[in-house]
Coordinates of C-alpha atoms and ligand atoms in Angstrom, one line a residue:
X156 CA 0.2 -172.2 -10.3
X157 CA -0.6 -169.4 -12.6
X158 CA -2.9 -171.9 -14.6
X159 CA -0.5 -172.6 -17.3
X160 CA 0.8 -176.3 -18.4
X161 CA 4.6 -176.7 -18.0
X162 CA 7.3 -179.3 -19.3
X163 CA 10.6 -178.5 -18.7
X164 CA 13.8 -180.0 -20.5
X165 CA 16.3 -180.9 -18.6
X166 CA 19.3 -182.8 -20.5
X167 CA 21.3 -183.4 -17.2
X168 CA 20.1 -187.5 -15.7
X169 CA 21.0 -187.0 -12.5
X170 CA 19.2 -183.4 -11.9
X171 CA 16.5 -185.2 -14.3
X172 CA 15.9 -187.8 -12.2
X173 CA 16.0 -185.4 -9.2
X174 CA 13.4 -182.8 -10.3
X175 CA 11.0 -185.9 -11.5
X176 CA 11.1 -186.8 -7.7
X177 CA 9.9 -183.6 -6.6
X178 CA 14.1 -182.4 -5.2
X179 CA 15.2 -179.1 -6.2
X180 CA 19.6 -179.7 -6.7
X181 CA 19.8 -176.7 -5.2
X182 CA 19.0 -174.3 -2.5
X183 CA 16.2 -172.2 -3.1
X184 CA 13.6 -171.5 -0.7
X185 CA 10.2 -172.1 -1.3
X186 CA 10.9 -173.6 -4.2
X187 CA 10.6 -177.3 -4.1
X188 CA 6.5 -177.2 -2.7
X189 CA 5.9 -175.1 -5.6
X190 CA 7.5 -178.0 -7.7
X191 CA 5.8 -180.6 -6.0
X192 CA 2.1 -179.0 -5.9
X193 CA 2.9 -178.7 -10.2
X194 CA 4.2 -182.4 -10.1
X195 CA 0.9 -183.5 -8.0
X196 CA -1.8 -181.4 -10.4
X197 CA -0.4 -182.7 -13.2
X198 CA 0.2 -179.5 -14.7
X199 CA 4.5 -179.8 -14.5
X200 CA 6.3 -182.7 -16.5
X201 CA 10.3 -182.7 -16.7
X202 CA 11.6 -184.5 -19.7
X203 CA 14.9 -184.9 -21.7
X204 CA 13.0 -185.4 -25.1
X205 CA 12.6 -181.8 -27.0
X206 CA 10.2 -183.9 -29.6
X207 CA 7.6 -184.1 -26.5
X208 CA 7.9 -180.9 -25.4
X209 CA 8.3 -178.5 -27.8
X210 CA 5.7 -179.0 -30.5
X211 CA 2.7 -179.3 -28.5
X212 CA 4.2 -175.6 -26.5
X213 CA 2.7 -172.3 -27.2
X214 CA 5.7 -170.2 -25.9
X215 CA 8.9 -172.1 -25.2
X216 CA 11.5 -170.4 -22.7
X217 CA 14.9 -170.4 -23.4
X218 CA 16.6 -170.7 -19.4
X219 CA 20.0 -172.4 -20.4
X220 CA 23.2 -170.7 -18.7
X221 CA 25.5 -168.6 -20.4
X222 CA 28.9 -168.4 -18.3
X223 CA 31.7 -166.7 -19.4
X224 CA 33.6 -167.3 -22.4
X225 CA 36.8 -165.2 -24.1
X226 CA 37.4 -162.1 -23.3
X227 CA 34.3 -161.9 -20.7
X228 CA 32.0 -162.4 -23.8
X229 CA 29.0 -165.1 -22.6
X230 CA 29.5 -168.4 -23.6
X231 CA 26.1 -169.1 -26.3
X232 CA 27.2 -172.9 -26.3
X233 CA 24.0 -174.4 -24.6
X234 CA 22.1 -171.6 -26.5
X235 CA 23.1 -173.1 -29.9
X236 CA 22.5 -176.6 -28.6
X237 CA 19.0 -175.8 -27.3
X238 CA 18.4 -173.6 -30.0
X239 CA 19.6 -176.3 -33.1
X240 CA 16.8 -178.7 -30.7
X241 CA 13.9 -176.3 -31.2
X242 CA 14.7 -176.0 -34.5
X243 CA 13.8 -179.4 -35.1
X244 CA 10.5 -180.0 -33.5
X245 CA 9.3 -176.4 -34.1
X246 CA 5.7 -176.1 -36.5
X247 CA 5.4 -172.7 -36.7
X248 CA 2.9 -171.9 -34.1
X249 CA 5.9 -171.8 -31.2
X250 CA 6.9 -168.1 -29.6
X251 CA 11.0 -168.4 -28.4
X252 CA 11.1 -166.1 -25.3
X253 CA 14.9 -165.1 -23.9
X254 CA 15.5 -165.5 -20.3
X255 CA 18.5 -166.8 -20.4
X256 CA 20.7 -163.4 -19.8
X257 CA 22.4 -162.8 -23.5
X258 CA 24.6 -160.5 -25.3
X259 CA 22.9 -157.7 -26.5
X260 CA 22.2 -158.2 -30.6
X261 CA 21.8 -162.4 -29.9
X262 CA 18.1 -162.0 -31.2
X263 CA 19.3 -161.6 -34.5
X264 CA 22.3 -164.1 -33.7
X265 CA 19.3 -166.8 -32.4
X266 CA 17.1 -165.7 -35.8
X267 CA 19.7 -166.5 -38.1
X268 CA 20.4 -169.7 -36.4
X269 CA 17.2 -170.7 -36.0
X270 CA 16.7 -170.2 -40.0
X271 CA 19.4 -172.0 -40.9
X272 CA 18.5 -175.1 -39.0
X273 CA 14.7 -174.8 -39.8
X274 CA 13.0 -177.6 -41.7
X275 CA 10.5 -175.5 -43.1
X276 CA 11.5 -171.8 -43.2
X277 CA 8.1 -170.4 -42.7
X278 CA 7.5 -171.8 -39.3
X279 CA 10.0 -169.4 -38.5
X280 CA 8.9 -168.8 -34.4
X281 CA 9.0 -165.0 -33.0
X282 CA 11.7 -164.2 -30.5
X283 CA 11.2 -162.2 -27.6
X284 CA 13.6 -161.2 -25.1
X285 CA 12.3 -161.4 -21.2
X286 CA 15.2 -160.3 -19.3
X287 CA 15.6 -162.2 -15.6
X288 CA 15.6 -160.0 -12.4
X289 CA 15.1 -162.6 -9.7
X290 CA 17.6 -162.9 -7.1
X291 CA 18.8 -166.2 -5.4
X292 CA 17.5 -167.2 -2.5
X293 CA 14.4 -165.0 -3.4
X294 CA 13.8 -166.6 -6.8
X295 CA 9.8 -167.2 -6.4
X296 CA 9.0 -164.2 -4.4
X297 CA 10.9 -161.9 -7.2
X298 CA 9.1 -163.9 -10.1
X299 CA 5.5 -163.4 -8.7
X300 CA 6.2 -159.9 -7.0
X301 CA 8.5 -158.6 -9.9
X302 CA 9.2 -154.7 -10.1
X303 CA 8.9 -155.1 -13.8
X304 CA 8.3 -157.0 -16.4
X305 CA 10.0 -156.1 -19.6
X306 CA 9.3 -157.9 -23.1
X307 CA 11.3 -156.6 -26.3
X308 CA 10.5 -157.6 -29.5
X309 CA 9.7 -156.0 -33.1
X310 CA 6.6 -158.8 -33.9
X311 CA 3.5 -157.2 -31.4
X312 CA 2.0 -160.5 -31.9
X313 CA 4.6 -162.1 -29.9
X314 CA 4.6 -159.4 -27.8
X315 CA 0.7 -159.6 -26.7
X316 CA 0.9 -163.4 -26.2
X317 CA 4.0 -162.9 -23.7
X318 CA 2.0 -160.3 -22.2
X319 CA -1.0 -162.2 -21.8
X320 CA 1.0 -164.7 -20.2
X321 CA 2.3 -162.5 -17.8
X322 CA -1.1 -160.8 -17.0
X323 CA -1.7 -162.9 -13.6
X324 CA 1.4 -161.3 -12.6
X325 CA 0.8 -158.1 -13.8
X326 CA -2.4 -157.7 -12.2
X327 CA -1.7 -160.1 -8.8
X328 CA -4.5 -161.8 -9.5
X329 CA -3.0 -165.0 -8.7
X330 CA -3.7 -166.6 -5.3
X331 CA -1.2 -164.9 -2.8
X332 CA -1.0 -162.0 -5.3
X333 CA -0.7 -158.1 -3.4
X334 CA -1.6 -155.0 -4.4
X335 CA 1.7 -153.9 -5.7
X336 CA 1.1 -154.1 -9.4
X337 CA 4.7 -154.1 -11.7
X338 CA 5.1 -152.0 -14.6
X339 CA 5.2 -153.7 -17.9
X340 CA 8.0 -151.9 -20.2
X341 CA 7.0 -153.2 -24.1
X342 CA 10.1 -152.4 -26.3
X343 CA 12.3 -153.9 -28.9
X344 CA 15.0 -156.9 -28.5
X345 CA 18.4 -154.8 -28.4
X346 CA 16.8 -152.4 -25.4
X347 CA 15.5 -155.6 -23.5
X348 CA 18.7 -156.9 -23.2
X349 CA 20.7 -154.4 -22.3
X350 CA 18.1 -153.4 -19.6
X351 CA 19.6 -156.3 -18.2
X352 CA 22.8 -155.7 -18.5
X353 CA 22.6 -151.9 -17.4
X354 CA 20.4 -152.9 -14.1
X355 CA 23.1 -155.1 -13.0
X356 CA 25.6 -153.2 -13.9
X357 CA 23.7 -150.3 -11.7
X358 CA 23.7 -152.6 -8.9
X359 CA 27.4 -153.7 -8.8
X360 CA 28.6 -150.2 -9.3
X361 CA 26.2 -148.8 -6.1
X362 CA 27.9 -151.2 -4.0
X363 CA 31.6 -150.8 -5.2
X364 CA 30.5 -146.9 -4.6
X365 CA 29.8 -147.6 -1.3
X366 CA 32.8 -150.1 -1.1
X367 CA 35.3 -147.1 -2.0
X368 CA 33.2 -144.7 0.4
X369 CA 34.2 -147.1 3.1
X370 CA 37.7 -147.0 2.2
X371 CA 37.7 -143.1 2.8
X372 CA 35.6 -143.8 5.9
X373 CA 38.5 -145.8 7.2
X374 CA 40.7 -143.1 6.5
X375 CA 39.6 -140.2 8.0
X376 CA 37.6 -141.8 10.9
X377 CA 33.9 -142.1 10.1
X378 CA 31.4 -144.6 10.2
X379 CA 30.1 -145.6 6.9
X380 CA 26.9 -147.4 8.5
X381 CA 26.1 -143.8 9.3
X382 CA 26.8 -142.3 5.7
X383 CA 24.9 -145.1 3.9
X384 CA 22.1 -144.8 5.7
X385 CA 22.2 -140.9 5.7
X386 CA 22.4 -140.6 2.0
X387 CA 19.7 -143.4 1.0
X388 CA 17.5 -141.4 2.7
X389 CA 17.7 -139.2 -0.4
X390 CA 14.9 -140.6 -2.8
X391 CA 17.2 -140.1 -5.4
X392 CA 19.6 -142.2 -4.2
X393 CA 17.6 -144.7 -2.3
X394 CA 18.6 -147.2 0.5
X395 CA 19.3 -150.2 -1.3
X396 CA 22.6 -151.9 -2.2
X397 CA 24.5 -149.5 -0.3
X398 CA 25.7 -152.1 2.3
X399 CA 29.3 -151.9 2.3
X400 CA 31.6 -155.6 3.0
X401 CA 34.4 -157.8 1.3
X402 CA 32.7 -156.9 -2.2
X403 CA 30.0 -158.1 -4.3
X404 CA 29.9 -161.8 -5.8
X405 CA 27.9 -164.4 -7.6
X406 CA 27.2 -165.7 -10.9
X407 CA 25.8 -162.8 -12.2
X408 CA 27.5 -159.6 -11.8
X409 CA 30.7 -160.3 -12.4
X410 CA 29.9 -162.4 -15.5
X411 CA 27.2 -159.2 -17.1
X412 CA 29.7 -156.5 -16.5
X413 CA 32.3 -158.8 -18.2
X414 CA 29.8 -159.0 -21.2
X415 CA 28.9 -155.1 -20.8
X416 CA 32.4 -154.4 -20.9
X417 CA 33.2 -157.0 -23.7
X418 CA 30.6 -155.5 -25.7
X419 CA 30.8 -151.8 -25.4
X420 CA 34.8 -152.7 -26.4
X421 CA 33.7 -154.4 -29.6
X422 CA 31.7 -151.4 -30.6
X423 CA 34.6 -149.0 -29.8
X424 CA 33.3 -147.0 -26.8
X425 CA 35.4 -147.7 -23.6
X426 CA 33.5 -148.5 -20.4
X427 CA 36.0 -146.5 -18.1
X428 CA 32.5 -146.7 -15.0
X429 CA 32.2 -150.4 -15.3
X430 CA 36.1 -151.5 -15.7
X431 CA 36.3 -149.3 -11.9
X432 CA 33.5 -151.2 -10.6
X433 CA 35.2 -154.4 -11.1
X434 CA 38.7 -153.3 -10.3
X435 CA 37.3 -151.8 -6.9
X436 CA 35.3 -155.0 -6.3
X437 CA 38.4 -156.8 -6.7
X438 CA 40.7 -154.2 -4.4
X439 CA 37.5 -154.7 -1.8
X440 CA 38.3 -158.2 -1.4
X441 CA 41.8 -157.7 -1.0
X442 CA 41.6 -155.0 1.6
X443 CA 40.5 -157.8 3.5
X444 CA 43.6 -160.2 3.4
X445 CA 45.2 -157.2 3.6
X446 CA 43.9 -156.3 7.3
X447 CA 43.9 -159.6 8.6
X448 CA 47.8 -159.9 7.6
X449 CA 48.6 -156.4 9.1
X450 CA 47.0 -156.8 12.1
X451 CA 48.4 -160.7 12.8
X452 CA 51.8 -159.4 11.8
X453 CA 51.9 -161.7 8.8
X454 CA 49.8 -165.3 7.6
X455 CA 52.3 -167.5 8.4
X456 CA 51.1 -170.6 10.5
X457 CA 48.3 -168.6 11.4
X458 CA 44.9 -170.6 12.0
X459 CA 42.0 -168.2 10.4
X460 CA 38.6 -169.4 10.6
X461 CA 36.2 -167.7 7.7
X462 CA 32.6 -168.0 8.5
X463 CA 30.6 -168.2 5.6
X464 CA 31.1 -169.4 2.3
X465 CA 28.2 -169.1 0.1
X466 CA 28.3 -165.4 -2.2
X467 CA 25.1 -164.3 0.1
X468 CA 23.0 -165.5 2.3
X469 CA 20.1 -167.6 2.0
X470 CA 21.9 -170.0 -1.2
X471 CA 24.8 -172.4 -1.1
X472 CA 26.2 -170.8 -4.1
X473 CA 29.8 -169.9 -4.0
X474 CA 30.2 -169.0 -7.5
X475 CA 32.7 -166.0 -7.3
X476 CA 32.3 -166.0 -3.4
X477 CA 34.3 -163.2 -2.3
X478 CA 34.7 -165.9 0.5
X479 CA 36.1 -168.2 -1.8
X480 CA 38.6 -165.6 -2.8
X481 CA 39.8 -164.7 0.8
X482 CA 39.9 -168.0 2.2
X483 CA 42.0 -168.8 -1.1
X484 CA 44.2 -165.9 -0.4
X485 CA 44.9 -166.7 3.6
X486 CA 46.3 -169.6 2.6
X487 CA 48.5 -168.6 -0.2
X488 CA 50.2 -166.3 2.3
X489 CA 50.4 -170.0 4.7
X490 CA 47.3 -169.6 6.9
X491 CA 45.7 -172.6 7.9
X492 CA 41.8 -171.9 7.1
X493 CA 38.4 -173.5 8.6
X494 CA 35.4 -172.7 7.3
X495 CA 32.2 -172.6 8.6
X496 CA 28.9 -172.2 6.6
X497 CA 25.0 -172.7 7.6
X498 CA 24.3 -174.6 4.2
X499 CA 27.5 -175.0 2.4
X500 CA 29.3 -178.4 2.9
X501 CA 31.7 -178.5 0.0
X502 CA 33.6 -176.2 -2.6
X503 CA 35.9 -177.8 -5.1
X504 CA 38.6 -175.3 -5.2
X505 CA 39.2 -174.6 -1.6
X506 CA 40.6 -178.1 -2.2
X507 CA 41.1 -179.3 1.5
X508 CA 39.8 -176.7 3.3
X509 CA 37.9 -178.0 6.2
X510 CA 33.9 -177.1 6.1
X511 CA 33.1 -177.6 9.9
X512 CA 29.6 -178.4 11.0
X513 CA 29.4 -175.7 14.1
X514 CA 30.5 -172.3 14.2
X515 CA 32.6 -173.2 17.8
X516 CA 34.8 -176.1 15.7
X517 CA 35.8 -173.5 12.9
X518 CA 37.0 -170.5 15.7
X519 CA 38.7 -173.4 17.7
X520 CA 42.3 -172.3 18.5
X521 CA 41.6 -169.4 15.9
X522 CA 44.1 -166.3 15.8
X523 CA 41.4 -164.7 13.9
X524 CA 37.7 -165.2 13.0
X525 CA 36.6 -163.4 9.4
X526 CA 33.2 -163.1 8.6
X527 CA 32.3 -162.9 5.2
X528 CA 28.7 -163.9 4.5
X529 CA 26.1 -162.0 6.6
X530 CA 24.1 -164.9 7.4
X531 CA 21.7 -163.8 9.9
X532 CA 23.4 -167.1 12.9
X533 CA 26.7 -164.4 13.0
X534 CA 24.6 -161.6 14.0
X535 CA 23.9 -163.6 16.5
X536 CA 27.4 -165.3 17.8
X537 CA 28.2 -166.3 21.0
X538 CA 30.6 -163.5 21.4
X539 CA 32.1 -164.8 25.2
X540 CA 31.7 -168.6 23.4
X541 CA 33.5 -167.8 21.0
X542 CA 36.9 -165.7 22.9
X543 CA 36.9 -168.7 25.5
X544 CA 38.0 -171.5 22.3
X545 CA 40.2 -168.9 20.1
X546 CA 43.6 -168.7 20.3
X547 CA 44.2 -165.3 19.2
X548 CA 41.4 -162.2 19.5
X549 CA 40.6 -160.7 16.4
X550 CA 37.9 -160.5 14.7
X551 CA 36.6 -159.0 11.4
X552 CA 33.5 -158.2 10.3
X553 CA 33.3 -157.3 6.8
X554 CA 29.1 -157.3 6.9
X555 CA 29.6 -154.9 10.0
X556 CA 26.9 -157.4 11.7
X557 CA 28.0 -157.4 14.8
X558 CA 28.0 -154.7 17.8
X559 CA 32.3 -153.4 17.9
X560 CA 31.4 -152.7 21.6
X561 CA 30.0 -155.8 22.4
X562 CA 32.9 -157.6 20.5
X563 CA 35.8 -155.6 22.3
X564 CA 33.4 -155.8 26.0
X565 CA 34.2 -160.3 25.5
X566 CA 37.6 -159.4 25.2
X567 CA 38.7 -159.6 21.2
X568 CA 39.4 -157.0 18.7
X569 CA 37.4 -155.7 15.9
X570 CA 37.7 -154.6 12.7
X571 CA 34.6 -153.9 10.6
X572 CA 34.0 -152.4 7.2
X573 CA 34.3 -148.5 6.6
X574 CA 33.9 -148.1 11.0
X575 CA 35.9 -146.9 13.3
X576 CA 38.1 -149.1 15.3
X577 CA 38.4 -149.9 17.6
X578 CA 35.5 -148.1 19.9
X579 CA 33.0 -146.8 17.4
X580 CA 31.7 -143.1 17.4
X581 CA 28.2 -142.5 16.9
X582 CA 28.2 -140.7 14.0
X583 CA 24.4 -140.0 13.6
X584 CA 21.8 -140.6 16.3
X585 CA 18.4 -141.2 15.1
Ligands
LIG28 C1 21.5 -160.3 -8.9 C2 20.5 -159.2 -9.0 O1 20.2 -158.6 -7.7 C3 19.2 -159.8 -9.6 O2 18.2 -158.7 -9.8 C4 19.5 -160.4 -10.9 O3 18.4 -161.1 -11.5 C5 20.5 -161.5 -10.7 O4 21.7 -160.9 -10.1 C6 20.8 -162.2 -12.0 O5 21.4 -161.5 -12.9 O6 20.5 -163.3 -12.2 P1 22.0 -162.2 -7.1 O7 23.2 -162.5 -7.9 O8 21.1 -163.3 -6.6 O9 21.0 -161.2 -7.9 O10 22.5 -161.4 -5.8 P2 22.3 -160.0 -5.1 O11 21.3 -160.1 -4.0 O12 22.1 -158.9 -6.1 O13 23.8 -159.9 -4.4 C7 24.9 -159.8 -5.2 C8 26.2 -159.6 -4.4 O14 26.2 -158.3 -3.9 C9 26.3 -160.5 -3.1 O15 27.6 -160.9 -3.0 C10 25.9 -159.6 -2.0 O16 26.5 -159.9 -0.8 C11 26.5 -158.3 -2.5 N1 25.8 -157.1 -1.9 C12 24.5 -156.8 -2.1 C13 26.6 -156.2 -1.1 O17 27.8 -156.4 -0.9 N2 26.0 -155.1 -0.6 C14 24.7 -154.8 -0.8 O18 24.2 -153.7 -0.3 C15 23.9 -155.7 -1.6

């Protein structure tokens, strides 16, 4: 769409064959008509073969995953497979740009490598490092409405054709493009990728702020809605990210802090900031088996619907799903748990745990009903619905989505995040 010609590599058959048909394998809005107006101009191919892609490319983006390995280092194993490949078919007039989110120093790691397999040493390719911000379920808005763009790398060659790649975005002036034009930050490899690392790290730690905030809220009676909103008010501080819940989750923040941490250890200096964000992510979670075991005097035989599954709305990820986590936890303590998500049919380790199509099947006969993804359909619930088919009458809201008045008006208990209970106290009138 931005006038470019694209072929992707895709070694996987199955999600092969899938993306040649036009179906994205996962959940990403707005995604798959982007795919399919590509497929129908002409201007998209997906292939398996690196010898037809790579040596007719200009620029050739490096996307593979890098999960965690030991010791919360990231796992470069399908960065030295893809990397070994465009050694191969490189001829010297290719550009190797990072996405893929990688330990800080893995330029020169990826340049040694990519010597050492070369055919011909001189066609030697430039690396630049183009750290990802999108977020799922937001993926195409992020990549063509991006804050900023940032490109590190010490050959400015590289670094102009990137840019010039990226000037559509940079100046909007694609169809659909806004006024908003992002900064471009221009620096060198090591800085790039730990831009990445930092802004996530950022992230994580402004909600497991607000987390802990919540927990003193609890304590002494105030309404943490109130103080979040309050305080992001201040410029400085801003009002993003400062919704407190069950925790933060997903493939990506857990897994960068690990690396942050991982790496900061190997060079001696101890990250004391980013070991308390995870620890208090982690605590976060477990506040919330906590509460529901303390106020149904124990898990025992105790039927718990949790609704929502996925990490966050709007994906059907459940990669580190603090939902995941709680509904695995209920039932170590002997709960029986139904689930209930909008998108989410299926997660491998919640083993037997049924996934019910309608929110009314999972609160059936319920002693309590947990809500741990705010998916905009619980704002919403059917509060009297919903008190008529439980069993029991609690409910907790760890997105504080719903009204606590409304809630105890059909007759159940609630317990939100960080806010009084059980009659809230308007803490701030605006
Ligand atoms: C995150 C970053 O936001 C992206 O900028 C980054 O590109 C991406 O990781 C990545 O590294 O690939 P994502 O994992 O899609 O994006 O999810 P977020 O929207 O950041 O949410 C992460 C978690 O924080 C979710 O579990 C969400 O529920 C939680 N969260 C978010 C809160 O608990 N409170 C908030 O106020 C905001």
């Amino acid at each position: 769409m931005l006038g470019n010609e694209v072929a992707v590599i895709e070694v996987d058959r199955a999600r092969l064959e899938a993306l040649r048909a036009g179906s994205v394998p996962f959940h990403e809005p707005d995604l798959e008509p982007l795919i399919g107006s590509g497929l129908a101009a002409g201007t998209l191919s997906f292939t398996d073969d690196y010898s037809r892609a790579i040596p007719s490319a200009e620029i050739v983006f490096m996307c593979v995953g890098t999960p965690s390995g030991a010791h919360g280092r990231p796992d470069l194993g399908f960065v030295r497979a893809a990397v070994r490949e465009i050694a191969r078919q490189v001829d010297g007039n290719e550009t190797i740009v990072t996405k893929s989110t990688v330990p800080i120093g893995t330029r020169d790691w990826l340049a040694d490598l990519l010597e050492s397999e070369l055919a011909t040493p001189a066609d030697r390719p430039a690396v630049v490092s183009n750290p990802e911000f999108l977020r799922e379920g937001r993926a195409v808005a992020d990549f063509l409405h991006p804050h900023r763009v940032i490109l590190g790398s010490n050959d400015e060659m590289a670094l102009d054709l990137v840019e010039q790649l990226y000037r559509p975005i940079l100046e909007q002036s694609f169809p659909g493009g806004d006024g908003r034009r992002p900064a471009l930050v221009r620096t060198d490899n090591p800085t790039a990728e730990t831009i990445k690392y930092a802004a996530n790290a950022f992230l994580a730690t402004k909600i497991s702020f607000i987390n802990e905030i919540s927990t003193i809220c609890e304590a002494v009676g105030a309404d943490v809605e109130a103080v979040a909103l309050a305080i992001g008010m201040d410029p400085r501080i801003g009002p993003e990210f400062l919704a407190a819940g069950p925790g933060w989750g997903g493939s990506c923040f857990g897994k960068d802090i690990d690396a942050l941490v991982s790496t900061a250890t190997e060079h001696g200096v101890e990250a004391q900031l980013l070991q308390a964000t995870r620890d208090v992510n982690l605590r976060q979670r477990e506040r919330v088996v906590d509460r529901v075991r303390r106020e149904l005097h124990g898990l025992l035989g105790r039927r718990i619907a949790v609704l929502g599954v996925a990490f966050k709305p709007g994906t059907d990820d459940v990669r580190d799903s603090p939902a995941v986590h709680v509904a695995e936890r209920l039932r170590e303590g002997g709960a029986t748990v139904v689930a209930h998500d909008p998108i989410v049919r299926r997660v491998p380790e919640l083993g037997d745990v049924e996934i019910t199509d309608t929110v009314t099947a999972a609160v059936d006969r319920a002693d309590a009903v947990v809500i741990m993804t705010d998916w905009p359909d619980y704002a919403g619930l059917d509060l009297a619905q919903v008190a008529s088919v439980m069993r029991g009458d609690l409910i907790v809201d760890t997105r504080n989505q719903l009204d606590a008045e409304a809630v105890e008006a059909a007759g159940l208990r609630y317990a939100g995040t960080g806010r009084p209970a059980p009659t809230p106290r308007r803490a701030l009138e605006l």
